[in-house]
Short mmCIF file of C-alpha atoms in Angstrom, two decimals:
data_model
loop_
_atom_site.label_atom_id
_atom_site.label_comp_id
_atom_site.label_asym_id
_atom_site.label_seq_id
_atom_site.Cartn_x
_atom_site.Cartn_y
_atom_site.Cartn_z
CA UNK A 4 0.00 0.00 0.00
CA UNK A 5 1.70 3.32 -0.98
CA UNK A 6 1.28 5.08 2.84
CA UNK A 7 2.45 4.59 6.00
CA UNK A 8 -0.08 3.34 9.30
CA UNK A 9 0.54 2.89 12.53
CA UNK A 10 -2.36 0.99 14.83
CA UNK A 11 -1.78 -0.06 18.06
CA UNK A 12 1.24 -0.14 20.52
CA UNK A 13 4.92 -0.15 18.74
CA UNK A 14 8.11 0.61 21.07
CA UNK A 15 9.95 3.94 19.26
CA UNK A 16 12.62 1.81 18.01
CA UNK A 17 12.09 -1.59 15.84
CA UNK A 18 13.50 -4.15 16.68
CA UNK A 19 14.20 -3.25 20.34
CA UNK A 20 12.87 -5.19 23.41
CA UNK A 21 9.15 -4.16 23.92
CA UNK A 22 7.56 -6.06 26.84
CA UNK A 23 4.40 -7.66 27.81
CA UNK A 24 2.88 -6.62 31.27
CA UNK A 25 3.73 -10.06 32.74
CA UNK A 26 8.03 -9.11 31.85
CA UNK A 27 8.04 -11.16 28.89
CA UNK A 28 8.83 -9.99 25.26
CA UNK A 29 6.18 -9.61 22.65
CA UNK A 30 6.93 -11.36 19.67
CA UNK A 31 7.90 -9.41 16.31
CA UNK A 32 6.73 -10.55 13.03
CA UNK A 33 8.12 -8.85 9.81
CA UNK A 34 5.85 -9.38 6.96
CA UNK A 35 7.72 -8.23 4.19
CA UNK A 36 7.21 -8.42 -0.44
CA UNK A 37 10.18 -9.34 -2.68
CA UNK A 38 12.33 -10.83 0.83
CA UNK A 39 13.47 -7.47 2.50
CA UNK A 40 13.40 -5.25 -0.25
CA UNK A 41 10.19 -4.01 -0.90
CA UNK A 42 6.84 -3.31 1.19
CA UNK A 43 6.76 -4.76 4.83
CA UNK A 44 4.79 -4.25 8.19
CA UNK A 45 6.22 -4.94 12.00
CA UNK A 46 4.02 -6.92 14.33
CA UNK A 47 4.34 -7.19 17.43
CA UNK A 48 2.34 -10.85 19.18
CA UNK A 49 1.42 -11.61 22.50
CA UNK A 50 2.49 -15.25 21.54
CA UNK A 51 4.69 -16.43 19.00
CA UNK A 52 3.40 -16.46 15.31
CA UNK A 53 5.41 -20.11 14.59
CA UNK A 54 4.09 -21.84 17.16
CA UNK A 55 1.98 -24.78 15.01
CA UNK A 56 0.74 -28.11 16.73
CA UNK A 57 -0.58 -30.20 13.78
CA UNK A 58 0.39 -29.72 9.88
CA UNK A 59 -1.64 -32.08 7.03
CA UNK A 60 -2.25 -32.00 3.24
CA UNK A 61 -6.09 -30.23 2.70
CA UNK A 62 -8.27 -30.64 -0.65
CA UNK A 63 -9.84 -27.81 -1.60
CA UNK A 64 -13.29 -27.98 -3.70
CA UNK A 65 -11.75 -28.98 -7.23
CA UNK A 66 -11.49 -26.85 -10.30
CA UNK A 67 -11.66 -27.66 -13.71
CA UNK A 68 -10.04 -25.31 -16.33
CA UNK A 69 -10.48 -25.51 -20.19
CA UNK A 70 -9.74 -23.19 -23.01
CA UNK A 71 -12.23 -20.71 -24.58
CA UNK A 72 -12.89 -23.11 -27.67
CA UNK A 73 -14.08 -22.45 -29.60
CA UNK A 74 -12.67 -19.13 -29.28
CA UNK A 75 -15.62 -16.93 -29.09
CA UNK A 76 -17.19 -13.70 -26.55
CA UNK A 77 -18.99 -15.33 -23.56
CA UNK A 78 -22.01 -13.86 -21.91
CA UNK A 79 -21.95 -15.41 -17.89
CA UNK A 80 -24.98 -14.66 -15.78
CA UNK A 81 -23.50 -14.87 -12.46
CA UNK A 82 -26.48 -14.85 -10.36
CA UNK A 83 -27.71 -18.29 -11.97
CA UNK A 84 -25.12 -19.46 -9.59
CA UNK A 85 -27.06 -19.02 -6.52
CA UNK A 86 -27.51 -21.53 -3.82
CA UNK A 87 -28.30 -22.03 -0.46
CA UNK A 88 -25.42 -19.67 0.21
CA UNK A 89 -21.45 -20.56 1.08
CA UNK A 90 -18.83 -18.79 2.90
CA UNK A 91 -16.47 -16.50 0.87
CA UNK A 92 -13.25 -18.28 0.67
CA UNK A 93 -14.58 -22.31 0.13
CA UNK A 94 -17.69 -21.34 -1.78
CA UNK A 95 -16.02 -19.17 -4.20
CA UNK A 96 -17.30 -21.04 -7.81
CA UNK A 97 -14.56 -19.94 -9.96
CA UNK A 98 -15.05 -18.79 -13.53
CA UNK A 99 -12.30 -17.53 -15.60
CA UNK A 100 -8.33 -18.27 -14.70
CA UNK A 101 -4.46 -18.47 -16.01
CA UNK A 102 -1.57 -18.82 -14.66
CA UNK A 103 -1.57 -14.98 -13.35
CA UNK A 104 -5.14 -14.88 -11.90
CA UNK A 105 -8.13 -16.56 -11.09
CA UNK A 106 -11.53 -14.77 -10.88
CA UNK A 107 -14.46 -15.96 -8.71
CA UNK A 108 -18.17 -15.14 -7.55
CA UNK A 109 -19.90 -16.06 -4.60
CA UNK A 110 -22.96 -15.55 -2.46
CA UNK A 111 -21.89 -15.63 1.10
CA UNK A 112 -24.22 -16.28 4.30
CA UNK A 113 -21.45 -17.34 6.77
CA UNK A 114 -17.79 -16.57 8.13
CA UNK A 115 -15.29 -18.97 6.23
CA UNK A 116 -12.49 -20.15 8.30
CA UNK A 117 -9.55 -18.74 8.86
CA UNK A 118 -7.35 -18.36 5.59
CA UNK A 119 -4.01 -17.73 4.08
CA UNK A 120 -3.37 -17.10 0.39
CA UNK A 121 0.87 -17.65 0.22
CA UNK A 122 0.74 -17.64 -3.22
CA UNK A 123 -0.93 -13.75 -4.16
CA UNK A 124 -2.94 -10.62 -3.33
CA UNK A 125 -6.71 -10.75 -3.73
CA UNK A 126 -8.92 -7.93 -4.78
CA UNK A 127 -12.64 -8.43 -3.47
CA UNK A 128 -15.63 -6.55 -4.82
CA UNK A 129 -18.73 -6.22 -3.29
CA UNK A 130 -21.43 -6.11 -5.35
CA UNK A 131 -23.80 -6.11 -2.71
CA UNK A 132 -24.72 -7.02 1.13
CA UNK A 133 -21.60 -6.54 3.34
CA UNK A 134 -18.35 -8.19 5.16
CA UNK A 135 -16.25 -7.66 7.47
CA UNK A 136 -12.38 -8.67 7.19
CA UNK A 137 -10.74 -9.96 10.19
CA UNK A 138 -6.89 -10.29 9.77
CA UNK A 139 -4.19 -9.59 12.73
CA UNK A 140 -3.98 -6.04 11.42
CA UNK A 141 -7.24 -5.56 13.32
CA UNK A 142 -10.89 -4.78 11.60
CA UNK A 143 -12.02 -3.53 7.94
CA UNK A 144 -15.44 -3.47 7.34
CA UNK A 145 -16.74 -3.29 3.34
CA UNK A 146 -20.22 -2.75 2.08
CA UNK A 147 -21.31 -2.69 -1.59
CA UNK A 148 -19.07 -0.93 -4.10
CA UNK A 149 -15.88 -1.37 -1.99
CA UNK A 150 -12.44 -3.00 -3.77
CA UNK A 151 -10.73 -4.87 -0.37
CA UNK A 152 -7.34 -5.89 -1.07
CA UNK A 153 -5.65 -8.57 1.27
CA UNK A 154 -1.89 -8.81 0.76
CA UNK A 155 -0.39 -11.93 0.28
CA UNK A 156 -0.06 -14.46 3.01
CA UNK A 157 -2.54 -12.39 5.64
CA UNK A 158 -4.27 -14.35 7.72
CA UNK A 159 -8.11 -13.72 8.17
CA UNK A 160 -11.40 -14.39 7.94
CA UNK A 161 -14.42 -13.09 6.23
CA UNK A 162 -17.60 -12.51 7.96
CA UNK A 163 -20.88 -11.02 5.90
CA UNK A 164 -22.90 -9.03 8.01
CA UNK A 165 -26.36 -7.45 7.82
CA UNK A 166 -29.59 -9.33 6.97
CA UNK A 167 -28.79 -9.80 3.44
CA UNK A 168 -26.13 -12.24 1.95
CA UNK A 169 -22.81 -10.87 0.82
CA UNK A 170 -22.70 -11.22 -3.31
CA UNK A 171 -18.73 -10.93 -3.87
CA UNK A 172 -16.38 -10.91 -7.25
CA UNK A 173 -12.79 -12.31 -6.01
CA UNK A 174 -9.54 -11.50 -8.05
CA UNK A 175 -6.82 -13.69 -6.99
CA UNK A 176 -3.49 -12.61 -7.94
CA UNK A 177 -0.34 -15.08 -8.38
CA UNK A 178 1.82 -11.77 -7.11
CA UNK A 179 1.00 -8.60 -5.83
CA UNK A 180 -2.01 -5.84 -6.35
CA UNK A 181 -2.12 -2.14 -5.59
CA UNK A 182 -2.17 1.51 -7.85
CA UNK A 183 -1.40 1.49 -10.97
CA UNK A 184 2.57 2.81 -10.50
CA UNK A 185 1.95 5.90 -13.10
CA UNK A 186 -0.08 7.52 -10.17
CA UNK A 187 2.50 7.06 -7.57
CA UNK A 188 5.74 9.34 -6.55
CA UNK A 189 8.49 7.58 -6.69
CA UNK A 190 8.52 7.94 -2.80
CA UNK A 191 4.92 5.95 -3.58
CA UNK A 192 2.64 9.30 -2.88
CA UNK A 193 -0.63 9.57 -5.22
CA UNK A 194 0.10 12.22 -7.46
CA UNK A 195 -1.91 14.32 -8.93
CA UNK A 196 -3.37 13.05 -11.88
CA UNK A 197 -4.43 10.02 -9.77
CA UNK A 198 -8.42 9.20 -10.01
CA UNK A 199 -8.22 8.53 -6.26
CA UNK A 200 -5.79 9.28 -3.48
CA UNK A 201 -4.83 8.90 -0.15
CA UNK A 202 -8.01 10.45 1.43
CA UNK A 203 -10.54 7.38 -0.24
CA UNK A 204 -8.54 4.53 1.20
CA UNK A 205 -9.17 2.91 4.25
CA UNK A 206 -7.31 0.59 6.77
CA UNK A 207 -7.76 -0.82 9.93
CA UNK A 208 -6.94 1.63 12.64
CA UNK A 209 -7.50 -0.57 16.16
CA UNK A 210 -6.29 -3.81 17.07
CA UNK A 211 -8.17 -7.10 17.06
CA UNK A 212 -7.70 -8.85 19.95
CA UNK A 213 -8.79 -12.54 20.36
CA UNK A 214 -8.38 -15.22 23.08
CA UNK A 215 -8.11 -19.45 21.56
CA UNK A 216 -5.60 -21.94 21.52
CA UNK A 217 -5.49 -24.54 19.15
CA UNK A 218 -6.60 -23.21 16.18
CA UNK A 219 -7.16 -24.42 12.85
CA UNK A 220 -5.39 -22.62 9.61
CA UNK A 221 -6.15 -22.98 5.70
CA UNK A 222 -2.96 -22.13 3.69
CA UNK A 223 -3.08 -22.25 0.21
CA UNK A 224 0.79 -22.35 -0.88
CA UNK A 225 2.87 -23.34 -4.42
CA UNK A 226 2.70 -27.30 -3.59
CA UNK A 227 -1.52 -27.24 -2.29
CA UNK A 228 -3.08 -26.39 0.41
CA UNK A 229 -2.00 -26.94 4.24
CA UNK A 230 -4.59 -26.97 7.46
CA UNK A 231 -2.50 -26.19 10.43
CA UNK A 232 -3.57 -26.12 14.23
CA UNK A 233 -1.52 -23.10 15.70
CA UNK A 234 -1.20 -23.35 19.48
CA UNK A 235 -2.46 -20.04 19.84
CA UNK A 236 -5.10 -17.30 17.68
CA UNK A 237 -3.08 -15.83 15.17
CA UNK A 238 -5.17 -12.24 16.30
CA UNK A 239 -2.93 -11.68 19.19
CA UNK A 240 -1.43 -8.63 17.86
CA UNK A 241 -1.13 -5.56 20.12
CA UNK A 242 0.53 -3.08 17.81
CA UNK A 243 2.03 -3.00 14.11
CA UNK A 244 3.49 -0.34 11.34
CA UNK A 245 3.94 -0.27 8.09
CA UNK A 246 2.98 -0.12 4.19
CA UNK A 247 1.76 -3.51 4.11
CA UNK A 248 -2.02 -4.15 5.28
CA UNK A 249 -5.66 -5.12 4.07
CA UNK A 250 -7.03 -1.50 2.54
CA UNK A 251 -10.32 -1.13 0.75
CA UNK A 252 -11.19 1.52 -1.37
CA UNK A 253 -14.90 2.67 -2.68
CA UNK A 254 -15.66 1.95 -6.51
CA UNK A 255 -17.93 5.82 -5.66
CA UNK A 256 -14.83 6.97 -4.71
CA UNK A 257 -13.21 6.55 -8.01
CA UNK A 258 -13.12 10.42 -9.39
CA UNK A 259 -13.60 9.48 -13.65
CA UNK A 260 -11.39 11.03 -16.44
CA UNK A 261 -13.20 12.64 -19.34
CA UNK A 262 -12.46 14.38 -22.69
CA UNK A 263 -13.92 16.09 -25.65
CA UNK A 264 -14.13 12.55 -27.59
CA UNK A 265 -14.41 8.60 -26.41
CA UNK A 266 -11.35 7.75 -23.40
CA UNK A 267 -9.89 4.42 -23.92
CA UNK A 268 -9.67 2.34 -21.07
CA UNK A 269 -6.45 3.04 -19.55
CA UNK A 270 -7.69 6.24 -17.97
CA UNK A 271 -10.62 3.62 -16.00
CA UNK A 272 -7.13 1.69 -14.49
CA UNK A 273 -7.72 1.11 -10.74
CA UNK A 274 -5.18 -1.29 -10.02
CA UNK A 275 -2.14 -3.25 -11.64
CA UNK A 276 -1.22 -7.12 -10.81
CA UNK A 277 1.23 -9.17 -12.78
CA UNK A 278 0.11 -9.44 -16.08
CA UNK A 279 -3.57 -7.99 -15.47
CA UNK A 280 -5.30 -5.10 -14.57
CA UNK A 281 -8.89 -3.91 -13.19
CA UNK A 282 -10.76 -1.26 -14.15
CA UNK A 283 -13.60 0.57 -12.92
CA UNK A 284 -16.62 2.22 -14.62
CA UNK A 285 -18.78 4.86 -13.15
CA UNK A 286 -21.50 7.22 -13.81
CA UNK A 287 -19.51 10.57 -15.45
CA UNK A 288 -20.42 12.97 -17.98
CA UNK A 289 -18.99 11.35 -21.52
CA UNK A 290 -17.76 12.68 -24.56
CA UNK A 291 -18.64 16.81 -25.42
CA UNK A 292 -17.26 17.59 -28.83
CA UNK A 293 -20.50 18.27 -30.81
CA UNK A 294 -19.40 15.51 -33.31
CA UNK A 295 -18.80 13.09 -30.56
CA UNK A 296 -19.81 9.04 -30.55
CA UNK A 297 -20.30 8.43 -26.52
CA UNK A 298 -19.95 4.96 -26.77
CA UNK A 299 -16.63 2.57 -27.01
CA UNK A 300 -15.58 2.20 -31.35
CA UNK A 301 -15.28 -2.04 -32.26
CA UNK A 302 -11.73 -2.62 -31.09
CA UNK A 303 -9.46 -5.37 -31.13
CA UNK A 304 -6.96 -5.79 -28.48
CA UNK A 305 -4.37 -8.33 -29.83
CA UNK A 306 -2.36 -8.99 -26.17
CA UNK A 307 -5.48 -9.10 -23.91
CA UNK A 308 -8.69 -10.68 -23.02
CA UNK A 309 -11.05 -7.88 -21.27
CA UNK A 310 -13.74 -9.46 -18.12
CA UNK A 311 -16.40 -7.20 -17.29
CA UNK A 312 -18.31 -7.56 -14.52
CA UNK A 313 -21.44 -5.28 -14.61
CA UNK A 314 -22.65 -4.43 -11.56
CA UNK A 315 -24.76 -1.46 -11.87
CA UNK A 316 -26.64 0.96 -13.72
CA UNK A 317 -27.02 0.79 -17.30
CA UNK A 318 -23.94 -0.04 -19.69
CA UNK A 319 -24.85 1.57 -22.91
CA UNK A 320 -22.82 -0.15 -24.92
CA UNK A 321 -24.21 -3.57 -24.27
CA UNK A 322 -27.95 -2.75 -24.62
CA UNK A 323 -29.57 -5.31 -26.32
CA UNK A 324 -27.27 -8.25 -26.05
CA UNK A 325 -28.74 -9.65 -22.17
CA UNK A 326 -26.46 -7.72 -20.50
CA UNK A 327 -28.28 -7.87 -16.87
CA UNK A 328 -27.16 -7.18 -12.98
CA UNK A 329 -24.06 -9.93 -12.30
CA UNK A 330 -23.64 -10.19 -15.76
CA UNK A 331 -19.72 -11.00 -16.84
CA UNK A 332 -19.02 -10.67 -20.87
CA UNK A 333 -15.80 -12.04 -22.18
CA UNK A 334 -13.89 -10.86 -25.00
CA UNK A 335 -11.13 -12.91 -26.06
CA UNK A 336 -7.85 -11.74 -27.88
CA UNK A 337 -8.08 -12.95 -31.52
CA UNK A 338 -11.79 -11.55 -31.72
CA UNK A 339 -12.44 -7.78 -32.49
CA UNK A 340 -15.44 -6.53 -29.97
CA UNK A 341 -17.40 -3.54 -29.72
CA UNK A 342 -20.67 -2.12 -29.38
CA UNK A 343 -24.01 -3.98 -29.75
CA UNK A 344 -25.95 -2.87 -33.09
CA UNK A 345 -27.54 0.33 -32.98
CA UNK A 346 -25.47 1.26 -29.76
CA UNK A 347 -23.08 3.97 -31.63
CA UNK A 348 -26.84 6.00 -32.93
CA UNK A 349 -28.22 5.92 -29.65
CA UNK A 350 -25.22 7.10 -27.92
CA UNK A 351 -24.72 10.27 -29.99
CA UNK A 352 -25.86 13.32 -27.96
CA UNK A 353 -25.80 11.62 -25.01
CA UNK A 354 -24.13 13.90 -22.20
CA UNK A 355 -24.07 11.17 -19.10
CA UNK A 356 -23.64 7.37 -18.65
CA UNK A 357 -24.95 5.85 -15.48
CA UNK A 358 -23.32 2.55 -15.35
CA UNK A 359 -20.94 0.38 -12.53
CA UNK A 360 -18.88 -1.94 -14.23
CA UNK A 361 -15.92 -3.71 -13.01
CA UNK A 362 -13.31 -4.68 -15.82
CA UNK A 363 -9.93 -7.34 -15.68
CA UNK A 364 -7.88 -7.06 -18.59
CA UNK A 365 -5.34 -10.19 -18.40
CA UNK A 366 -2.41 -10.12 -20.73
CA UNK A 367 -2.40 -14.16 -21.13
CA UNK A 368 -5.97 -15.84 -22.28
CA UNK A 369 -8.30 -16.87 -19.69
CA UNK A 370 -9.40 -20.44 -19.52
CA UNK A 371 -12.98 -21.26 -18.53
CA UNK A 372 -13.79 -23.22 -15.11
CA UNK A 373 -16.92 -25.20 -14.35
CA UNK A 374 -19.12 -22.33 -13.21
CA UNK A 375 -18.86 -20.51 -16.09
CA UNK A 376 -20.15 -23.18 -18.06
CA UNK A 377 -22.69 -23.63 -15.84
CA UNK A 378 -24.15 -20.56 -16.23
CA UNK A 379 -23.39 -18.86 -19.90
CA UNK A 380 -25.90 -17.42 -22.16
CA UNK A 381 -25.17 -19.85 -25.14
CA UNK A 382 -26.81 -17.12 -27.39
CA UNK A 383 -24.32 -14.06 -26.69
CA UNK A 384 -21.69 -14.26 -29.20
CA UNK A 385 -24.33 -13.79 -32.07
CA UNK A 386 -25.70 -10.83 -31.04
CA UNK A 387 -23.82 -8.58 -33.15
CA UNK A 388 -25.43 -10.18 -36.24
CA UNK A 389 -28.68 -9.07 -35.35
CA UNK A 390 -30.21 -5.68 -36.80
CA UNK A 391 -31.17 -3.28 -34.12
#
């Protein structure tokens, strides 16, 4: 994360002795990116964070990949995936995933256990409902619109709260999320050309304090998955600092760049992860040069495949081809996409667009997993031959 926090207690010095009312030294744990040269936070444990009592092999719910073939756009109606409800780490049913990242939905309606990714960041978005993130950098609490992103290797748990169940996009990373590094300083400040800054992001700010022993672990590492029992709650921690915590950040928050004629989508970059980025659409004034076409032209982007993830309002563009709340549309590299017949007219004189849409843009293709076949509009990729 590009700014400093400190929550808690922390001695003035790191690394010093800083003791526990009982005499005895709290434990330091240095969670640090790239080994000790890049982004790290200091923690500082009532017990010590290695202490495990039980270690065996876990199998996670299985996923099946398989290539978009034929290669073709996909229409995925996300909320034909709804059940009796899951929590929001197990129940994820994933639908689109390489080697870089793997994107998921779920419906939660219960806390999942406790959790550790080791092998990326993940980016969650709420669509709707709410959730609060438990981690040993204390308490962040999300509600619809928010990004959250949990660095790699955080412990925590996901609760949803309110009446309502928690409907939730994940973006697992194999690596590391955060700005987009043409907004930041090179001291990692938000500049300012930067759609969003310091002021919109949000961290946890007291400590979470719990009392257990014996208690069990999911890590998800290179080789599998691992449950351990640790001897003692991993939320033990009285005090940390550093650049390296769970933040969230509002979608509403996201201030959108505008010109005289059509922006690509580069100027709707939110975040950067290796080899991917997301995007985020929201209600702005469009396009004012009297000749101007509002909507996107028919492009053809020959190094990516572009998600989008429509999650509110009305996406102009797509009007006409099913395009509904939850929807995700898939355009492949190798196929030029664009807007849906009649879209272009419509658009022209149009000074506003009141849509939510979340967009990945991978740079490697995206296979399809077993939800998305499970729940894809079989009819999407011919809607571009019909007349409007």
């Amino acid at each position: 994360m590009p700014y400093y926090r400190s929550v808690g207690e922390v001695p003035r010095k790191r690394h010093t002795q800083f003791r526990q009312p009982d005499g005895t030294l709290y434990a330091e744990e240095l969670v640090g990116q790239e080994g000790f040269s890049s982004d790290s936070s200091l923690l500082y444990h009532r017990h010590a964070p290695t202490a495990i009592l039980a270690a065996e092999e876990f199998a996670p719910p299985a996923v099946t990949r398989v290539p978009n073939l034929p290669l073709k756009p996909r229409h995925l109606r996300t909320h034909k995936l709804d059940g009796a409800g899951a929590d929001p780490v197990l129940g994820r049913q994933y639908l689109l995933a390489n080697d870089d990242v793997r994107i998921a939905y779920v419906l939660a309606d219960r806390p999942s256990p406790l959790f550790r990714d080791a092998t990326g960041d993940h980016c969650l978005y709420l669509e709707s409902g709410s959730l609060r993130v438990e981690s040993p950098f204390g308490v962040l609490d999300a509600v619809a619109g928010d990004y959250v992103v949990i660095p790699t290797s955080t412990i925590h748990r996901l609760v949803p709260t309110g009446d309502e169940p928690t409907r939730l996009l994940a973006v697992e990373a194999s690596g590391h999320i955060g700005p987009p590094k043409r907004y930041l300083s090179v001291r990692g400040q938000f500049l300012e050309h930067s759609p969003y800054c310091e002021r919109d992001v949000r961290g946890p700010d007291t400590p979470l304090l719990v009392d257990g022993e014996e208690v069990e672990v999911l890590v998800k590492h290179r080789r599998g998955w691992t449950r351990y029992v640790y001897a003692n709650h991993p939320f033990d921690v009285v005090g940390w600092d550093g650049h390296m915590y769970p933040w969230a950040f509002s979608i509403h928050d996201f201030e959108p760049i505008t010109g005289r004629i059509h922006q690509p989508p580069p100027v709707h970059q939110t975040f950067q992860g290796p080899n991917f980025v997301i995007c985020s659409f929201v209600p702005r004034k469009v396009d004012y040069h009297p000749a101007a076409i509002p909507v996107p032209y028919n492009h053809h982007n020959v190094d990516s495949d572009e998600m989008l993830f429509y999650t509110g309002g009305n996406y102009e563009a797509r009007r006409g081809s099913g395009i509904e709340q939850g929807s995700i549309s898939l355009h492949p590299s190798g196929f030029t996409h664009g807007p849906q017949p009649g879209a272009a007219e419509r658009s022209i004189g149009a000074d506003f667009f009141d849509e939510l849409a979340v967009m990945v843009d991978t740079f490697r293709p995206l296979d399809l997993c077993d939800a998305a076949t499970a729940c894809e509009d079989d009819g999407y990729a011919w809607t571009w031959a019909r007349k409007p």
